[in-house]
Coordinates of C-alpha atoms in Angstrom, one line a residue:
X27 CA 30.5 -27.8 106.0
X28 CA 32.5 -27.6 103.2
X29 CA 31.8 -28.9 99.5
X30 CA 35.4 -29.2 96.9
X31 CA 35.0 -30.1 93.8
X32 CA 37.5 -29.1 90.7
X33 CA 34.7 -28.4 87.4
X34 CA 31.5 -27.9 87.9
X35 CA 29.4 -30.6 85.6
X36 CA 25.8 -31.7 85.0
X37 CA 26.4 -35.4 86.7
X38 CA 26.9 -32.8 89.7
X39 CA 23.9 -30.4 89.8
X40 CA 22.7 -33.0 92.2
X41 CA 24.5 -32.8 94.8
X42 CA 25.5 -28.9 94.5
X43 CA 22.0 -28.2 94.5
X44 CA 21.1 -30.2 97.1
X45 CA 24.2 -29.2 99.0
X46 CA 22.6 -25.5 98.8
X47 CA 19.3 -26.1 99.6
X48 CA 20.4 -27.5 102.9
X49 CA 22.7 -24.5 103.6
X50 CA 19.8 -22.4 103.1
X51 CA 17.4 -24.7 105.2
X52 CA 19.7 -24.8 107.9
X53 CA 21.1 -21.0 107.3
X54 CA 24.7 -21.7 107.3
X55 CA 27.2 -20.2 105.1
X56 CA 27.7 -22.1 101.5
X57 CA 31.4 -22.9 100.7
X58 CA 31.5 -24.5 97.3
X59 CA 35.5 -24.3 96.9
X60 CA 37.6 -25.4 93.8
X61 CA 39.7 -28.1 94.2
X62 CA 42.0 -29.1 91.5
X63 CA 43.0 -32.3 92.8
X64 CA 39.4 -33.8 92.9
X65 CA 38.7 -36.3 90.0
X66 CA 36.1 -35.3 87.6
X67 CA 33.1 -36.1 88.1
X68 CA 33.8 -36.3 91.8
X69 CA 33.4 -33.9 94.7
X70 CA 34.6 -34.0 98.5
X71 CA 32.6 -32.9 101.4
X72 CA 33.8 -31.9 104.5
X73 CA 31.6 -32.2 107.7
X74 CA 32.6 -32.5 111.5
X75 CA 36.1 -33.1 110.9
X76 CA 35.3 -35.9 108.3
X77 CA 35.6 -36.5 104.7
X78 CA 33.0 -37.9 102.1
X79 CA 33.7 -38.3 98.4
X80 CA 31.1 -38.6 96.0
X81 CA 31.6 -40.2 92.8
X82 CA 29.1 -39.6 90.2
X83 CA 30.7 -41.1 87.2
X84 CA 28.1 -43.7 85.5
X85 CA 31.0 -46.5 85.3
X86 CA 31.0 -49.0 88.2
X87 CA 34.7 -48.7 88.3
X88 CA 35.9 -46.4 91.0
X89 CA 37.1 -43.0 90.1
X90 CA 38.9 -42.7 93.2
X91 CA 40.0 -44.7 96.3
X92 CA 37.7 -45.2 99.1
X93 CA 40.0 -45.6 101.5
X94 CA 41.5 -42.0 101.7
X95 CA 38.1 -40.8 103.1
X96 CA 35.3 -41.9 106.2
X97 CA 32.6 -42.6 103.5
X98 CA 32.9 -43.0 99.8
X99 CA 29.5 -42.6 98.1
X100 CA 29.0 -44.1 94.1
X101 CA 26.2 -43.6 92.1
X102 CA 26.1 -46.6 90.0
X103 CA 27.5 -48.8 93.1
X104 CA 28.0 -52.7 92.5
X105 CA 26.2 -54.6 95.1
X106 CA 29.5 -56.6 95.8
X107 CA 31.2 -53.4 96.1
X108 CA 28.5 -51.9 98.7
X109 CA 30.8 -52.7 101.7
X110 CA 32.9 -51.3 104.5
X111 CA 32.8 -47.1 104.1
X112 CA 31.3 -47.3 100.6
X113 CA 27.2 -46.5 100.1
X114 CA 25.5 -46.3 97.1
X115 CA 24.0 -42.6 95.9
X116 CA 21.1 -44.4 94.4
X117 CA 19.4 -42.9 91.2
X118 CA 21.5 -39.5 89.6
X119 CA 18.9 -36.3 88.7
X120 CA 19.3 -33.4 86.6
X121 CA 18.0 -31.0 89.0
X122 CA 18.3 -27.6 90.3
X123 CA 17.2 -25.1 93.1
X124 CA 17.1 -21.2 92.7
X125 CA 19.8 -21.1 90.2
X126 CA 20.0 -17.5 89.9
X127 CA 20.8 -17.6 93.9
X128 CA 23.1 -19.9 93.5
X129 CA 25.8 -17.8 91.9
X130 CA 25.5 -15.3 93.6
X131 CA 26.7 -17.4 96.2
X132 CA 29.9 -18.9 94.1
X133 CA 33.5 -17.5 94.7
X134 CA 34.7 -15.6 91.5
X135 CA 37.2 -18.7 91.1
X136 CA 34.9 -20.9 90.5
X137 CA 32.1 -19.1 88.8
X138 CA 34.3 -17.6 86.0
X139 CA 36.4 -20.9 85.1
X140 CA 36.2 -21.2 81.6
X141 CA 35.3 -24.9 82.5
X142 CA 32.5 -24.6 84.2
X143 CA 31.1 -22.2 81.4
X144 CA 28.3 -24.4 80.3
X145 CA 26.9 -25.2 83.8
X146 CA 26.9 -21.3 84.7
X147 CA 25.4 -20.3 81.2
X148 CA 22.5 -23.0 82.0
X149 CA 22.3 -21.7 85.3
X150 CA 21.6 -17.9 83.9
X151 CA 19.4 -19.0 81.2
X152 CA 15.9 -18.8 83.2
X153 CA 13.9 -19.1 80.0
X154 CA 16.2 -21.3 77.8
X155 CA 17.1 -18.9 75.4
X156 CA 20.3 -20.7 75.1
X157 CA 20.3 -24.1 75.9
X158 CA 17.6 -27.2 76.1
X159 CA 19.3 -28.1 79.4
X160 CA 18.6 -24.8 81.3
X161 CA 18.7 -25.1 84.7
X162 CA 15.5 -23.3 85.8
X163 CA 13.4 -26.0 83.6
X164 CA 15.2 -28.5 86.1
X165 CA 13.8 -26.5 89.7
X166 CA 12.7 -29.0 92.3
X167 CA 9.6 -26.4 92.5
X168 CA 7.8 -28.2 89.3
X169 CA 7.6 -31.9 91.3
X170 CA 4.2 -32.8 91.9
X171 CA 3.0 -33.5 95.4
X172 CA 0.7 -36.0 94.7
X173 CA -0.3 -38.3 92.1
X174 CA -3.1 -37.9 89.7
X175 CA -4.9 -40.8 87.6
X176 CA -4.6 -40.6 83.9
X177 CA -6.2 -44.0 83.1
X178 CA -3.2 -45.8 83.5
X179 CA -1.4 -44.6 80.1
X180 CA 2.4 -44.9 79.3
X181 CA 5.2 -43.4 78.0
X182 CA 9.1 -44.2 76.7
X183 CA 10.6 -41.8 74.8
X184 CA 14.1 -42.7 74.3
X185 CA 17.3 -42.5 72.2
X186 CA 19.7 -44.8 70.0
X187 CA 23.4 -45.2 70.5
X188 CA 25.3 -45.5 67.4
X189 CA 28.0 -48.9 67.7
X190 CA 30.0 -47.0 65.0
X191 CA 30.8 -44.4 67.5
X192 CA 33.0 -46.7 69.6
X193 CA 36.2 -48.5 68.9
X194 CA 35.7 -51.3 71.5
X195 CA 33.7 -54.5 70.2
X196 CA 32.1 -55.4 73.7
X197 CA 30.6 -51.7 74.1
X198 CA 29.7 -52.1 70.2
X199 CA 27.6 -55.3 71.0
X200 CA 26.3 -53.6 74.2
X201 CA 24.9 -50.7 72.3
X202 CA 23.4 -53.2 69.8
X203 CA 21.7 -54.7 72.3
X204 CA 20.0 -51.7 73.7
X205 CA 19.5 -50.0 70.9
X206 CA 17.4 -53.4 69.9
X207 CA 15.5 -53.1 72.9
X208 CA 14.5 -49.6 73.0
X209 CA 13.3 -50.3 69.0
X210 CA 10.9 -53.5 69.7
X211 CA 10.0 -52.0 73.1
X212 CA 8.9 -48.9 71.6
X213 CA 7.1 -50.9 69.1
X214 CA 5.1 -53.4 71.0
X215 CA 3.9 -50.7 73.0
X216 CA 2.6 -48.6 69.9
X217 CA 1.2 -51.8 68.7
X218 CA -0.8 -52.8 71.9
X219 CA -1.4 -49.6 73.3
X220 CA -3.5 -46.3 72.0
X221 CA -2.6 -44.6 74.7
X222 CA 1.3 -44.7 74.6
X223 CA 3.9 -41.9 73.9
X224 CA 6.3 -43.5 72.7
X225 CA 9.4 -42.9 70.5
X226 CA 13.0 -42.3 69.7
X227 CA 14.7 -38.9 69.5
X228 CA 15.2 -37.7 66.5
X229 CA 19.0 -38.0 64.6
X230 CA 20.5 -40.1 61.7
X231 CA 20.8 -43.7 63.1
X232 CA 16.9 -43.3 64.5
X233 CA 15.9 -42.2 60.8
X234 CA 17.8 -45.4 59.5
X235 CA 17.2 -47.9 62.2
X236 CA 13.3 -47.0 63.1
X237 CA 12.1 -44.1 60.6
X238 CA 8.4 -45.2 61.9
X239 CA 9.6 -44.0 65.6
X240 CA 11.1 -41.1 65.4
X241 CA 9.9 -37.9 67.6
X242 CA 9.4 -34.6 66.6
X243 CA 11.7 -32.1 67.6
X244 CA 9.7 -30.9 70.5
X245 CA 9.8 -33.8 72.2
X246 CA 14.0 -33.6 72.6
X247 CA 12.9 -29.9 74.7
X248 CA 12.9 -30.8 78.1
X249 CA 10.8 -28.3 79.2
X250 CA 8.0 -29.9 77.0
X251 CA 8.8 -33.5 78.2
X252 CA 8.4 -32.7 81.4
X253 CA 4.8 -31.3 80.8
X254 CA 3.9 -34.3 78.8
X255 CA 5.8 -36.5 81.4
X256 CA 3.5 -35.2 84.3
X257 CA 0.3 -36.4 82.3
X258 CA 0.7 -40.1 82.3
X259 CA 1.1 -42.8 84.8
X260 CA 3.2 -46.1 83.5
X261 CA 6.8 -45.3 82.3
X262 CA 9.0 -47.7 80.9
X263 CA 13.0 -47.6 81.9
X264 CA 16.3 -49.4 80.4
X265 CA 20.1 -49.7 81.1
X266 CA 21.9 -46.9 79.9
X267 CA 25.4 -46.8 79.0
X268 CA 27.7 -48.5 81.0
X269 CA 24.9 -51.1 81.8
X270 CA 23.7 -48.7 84.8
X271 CA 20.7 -47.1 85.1
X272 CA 20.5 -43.1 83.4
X273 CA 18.2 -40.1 84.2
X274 CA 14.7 -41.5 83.5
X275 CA 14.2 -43.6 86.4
X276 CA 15.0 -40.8 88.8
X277 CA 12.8 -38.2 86.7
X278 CA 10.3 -41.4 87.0
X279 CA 10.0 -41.4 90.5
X280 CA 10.1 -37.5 91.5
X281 CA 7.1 -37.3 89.2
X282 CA 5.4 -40.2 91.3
X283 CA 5.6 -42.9 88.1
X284 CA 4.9 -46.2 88.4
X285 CA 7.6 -47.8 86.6
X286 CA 8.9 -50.6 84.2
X287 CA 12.5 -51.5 84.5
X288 CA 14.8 -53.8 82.9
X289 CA 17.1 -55.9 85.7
X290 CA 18.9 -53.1 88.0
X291 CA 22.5 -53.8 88.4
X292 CA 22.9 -51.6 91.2
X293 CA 22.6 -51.1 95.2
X294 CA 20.1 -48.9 95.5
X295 CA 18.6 -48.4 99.4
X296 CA 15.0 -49.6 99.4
X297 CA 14.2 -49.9 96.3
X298 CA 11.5 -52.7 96.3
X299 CA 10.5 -54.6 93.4
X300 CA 6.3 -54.6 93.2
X301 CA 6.3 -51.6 95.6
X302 CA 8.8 -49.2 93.4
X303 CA 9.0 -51.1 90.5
X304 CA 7.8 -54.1 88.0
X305 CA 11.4 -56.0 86.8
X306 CA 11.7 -57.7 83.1
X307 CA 13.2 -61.1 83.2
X308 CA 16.2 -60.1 81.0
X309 CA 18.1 -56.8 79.1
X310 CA 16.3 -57.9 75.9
X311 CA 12.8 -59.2 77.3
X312 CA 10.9 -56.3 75.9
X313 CA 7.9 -58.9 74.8
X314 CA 7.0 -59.0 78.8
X315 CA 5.7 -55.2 78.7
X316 CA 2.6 -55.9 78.2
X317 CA 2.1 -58.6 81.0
X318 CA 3.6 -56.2 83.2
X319 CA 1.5 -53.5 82.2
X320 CA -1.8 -55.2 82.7
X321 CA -0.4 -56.2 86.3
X322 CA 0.0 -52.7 86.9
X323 CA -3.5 -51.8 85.2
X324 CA -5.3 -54.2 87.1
X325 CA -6.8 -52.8 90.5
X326 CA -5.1 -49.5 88.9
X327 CA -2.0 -50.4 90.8
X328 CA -0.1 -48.2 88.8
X329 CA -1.6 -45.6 91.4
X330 CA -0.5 -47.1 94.6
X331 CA 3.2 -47.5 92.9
X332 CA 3.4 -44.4 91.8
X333 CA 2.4 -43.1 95.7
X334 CA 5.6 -45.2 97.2
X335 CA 7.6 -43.7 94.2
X336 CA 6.6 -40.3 95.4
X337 CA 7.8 -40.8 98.8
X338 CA 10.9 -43.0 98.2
X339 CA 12.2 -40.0 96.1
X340 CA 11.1 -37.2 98.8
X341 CA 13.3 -39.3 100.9
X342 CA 16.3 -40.5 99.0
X343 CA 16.6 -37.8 95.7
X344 CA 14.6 -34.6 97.0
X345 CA 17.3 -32.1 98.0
X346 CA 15.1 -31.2 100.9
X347 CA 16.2 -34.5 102.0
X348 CA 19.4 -35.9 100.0
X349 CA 22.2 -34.1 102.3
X350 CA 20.1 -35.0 105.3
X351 CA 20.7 -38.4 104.4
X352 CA 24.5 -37.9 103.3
X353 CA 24.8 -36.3 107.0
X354 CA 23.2 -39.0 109.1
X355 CA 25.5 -42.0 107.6
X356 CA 28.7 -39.5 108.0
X357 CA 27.8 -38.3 111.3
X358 CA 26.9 -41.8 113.2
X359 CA 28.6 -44.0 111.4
X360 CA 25.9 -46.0 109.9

């Protein structure tokens, strides 16, 4: 089994991880080869004489063709577009698994291309020395097992995208609109609710557009967020850019959240409203948190959500699980 990709980034740690952990499971060789002719963001597996692509670009366009391979998996999938050999890779993770081991199992090609620098320096740096985005503060081995009761409290800590910063007026607009969510949601929940962390991280347009939201540095450390992340029960999740969901959700439901969504505009396999999630009306509808809140407090359903959350992510985002999957679909044709 053999995994090609041409530059190693973090919309891949995903699948590279979860690639090794199932090579190490299984205890079969690991053959992460460069290819220069796969597309960014893109890898190819190869598996009983068959080919899987993986596109992990946040753009519902296609960064390849899905007809050169058996199975063409896309994170951020179009329900229309979830036919024939393509499947959707549900939710994309930041996440990692004995990072240290891992390069000592890369070819010298690959480890030492100047382009995959970053990923290899956040790969070495075990106590993030050098980078918030270390790879060891990522490790599958800090998931929680089960879920604990915290009361029912909530957190959204978020971050603005400046319009200014693109040159097209529809993604301008687009990032008005969220950025105006993310303010007023942040907001009404402060306003309602003593218990809420919320906020937006800290830079320019946050000190202009919401000075009375802005986090403290330690809040951007993920390392910290993570701690503060396990401690709390309800967490609130938007669009993010491309109108396709980010990181959070995913981080949501490997910490066994109960969570707070706007629309999804994605295939994702499973992924039941009132069992994995509680869906606002509209991108903007940030007045409906509260009413979805108190459905969640009441009978501390919050608990029994964050339970199917726990296990929906063992079985479709876990690496102890996510190849397993891949393998199943390429192997008998599902």
């Amino acid at each position: 089994m053999i995994l090609e990709l041409s530059i190693w980034t973090h919309h891949l740690n995903q699948l590279i991880y979860s690639y090794f952990h199932f090579c190490k499971t299984e205890k079969i060789e690991v053959k992460i080869i460069r290819n220069e002719s796969v597309l960014h963001n893109g890898a190819i597996l190869h598996v009983s004489g068959k080919t899987a692509f993986f596109d992990y670009s946040d753009d519902p366009k296609f960064i390849d063709t899905p007809e050169l391979y058996n199975f063409y998996f896309k994170r951020s999938l179009r329900i229309e577009n979830y036919k024939n050999n393509v499947r959707p890779l549900n939710f994309n993770i930041p996440m990692a698994y004995k990072s240290h081991l891992l390069l000592m199992n890369l070819q010298s090609d690959f480890l030492f291309d100047k382009r995959n620098r970053t990923e290899v320096i956040r790969a070495i740096d075990k106590f993030s020395w050098f980078t918030n985005s270390s790879h060891a503060v990522l490790d599958v081995k800090r998931y929680p097992k089960k879920v604990s009761d915290f009361g029912g409290n909530i957190i959204f800590h978020t971050r603005l995208w400046n319009p200014d910063n693109h040159n097209d007026d529809e993604e301008k607009e687009r990032r008005r609109s969220q950025n105006d969510f993310r303010i007023n949601a942040c907001r009404i929940l402060k306003k309602t609710y003593k218990n809420a962390s919320v906020g937006l991280s800290a830079d320019n347009l946050s000190e202009k557009l919401a000075p009375d939201l802005v986090l403290d540095s330690k809040h951007s450390n993920k390392n910290k967020y993570f701690n503060m992340l396990r401690n709390y029960n309800i967490c609130v999740a938007d669009d993010g850019l491309k109108d396709t969901p980010g990181w959070k959700i995913g981080e949501y439901l490997l910490f066994g959240k109960a969570v707070i969504t706007t629309p999804l505009n994605i295939a994702v396999d499973n992924f039941n409203e009132h069992i994995n999630y509680e869906k606002l009306s509209s991108r903007n509808a940030y007045l409906e948190l509260p009413e979805k809140i108190e459905y969640l407090l009441e009978d501390k359903k919050y608990l029994k959500m964050g339970e199917s959350n726990l296990v929906w992510s063992e079985n479709y985002l876990h690496p102890q699980n996510y190849i397993k999957r891949i393998l199943s679909i390429v192997e008998n044709n599902i």
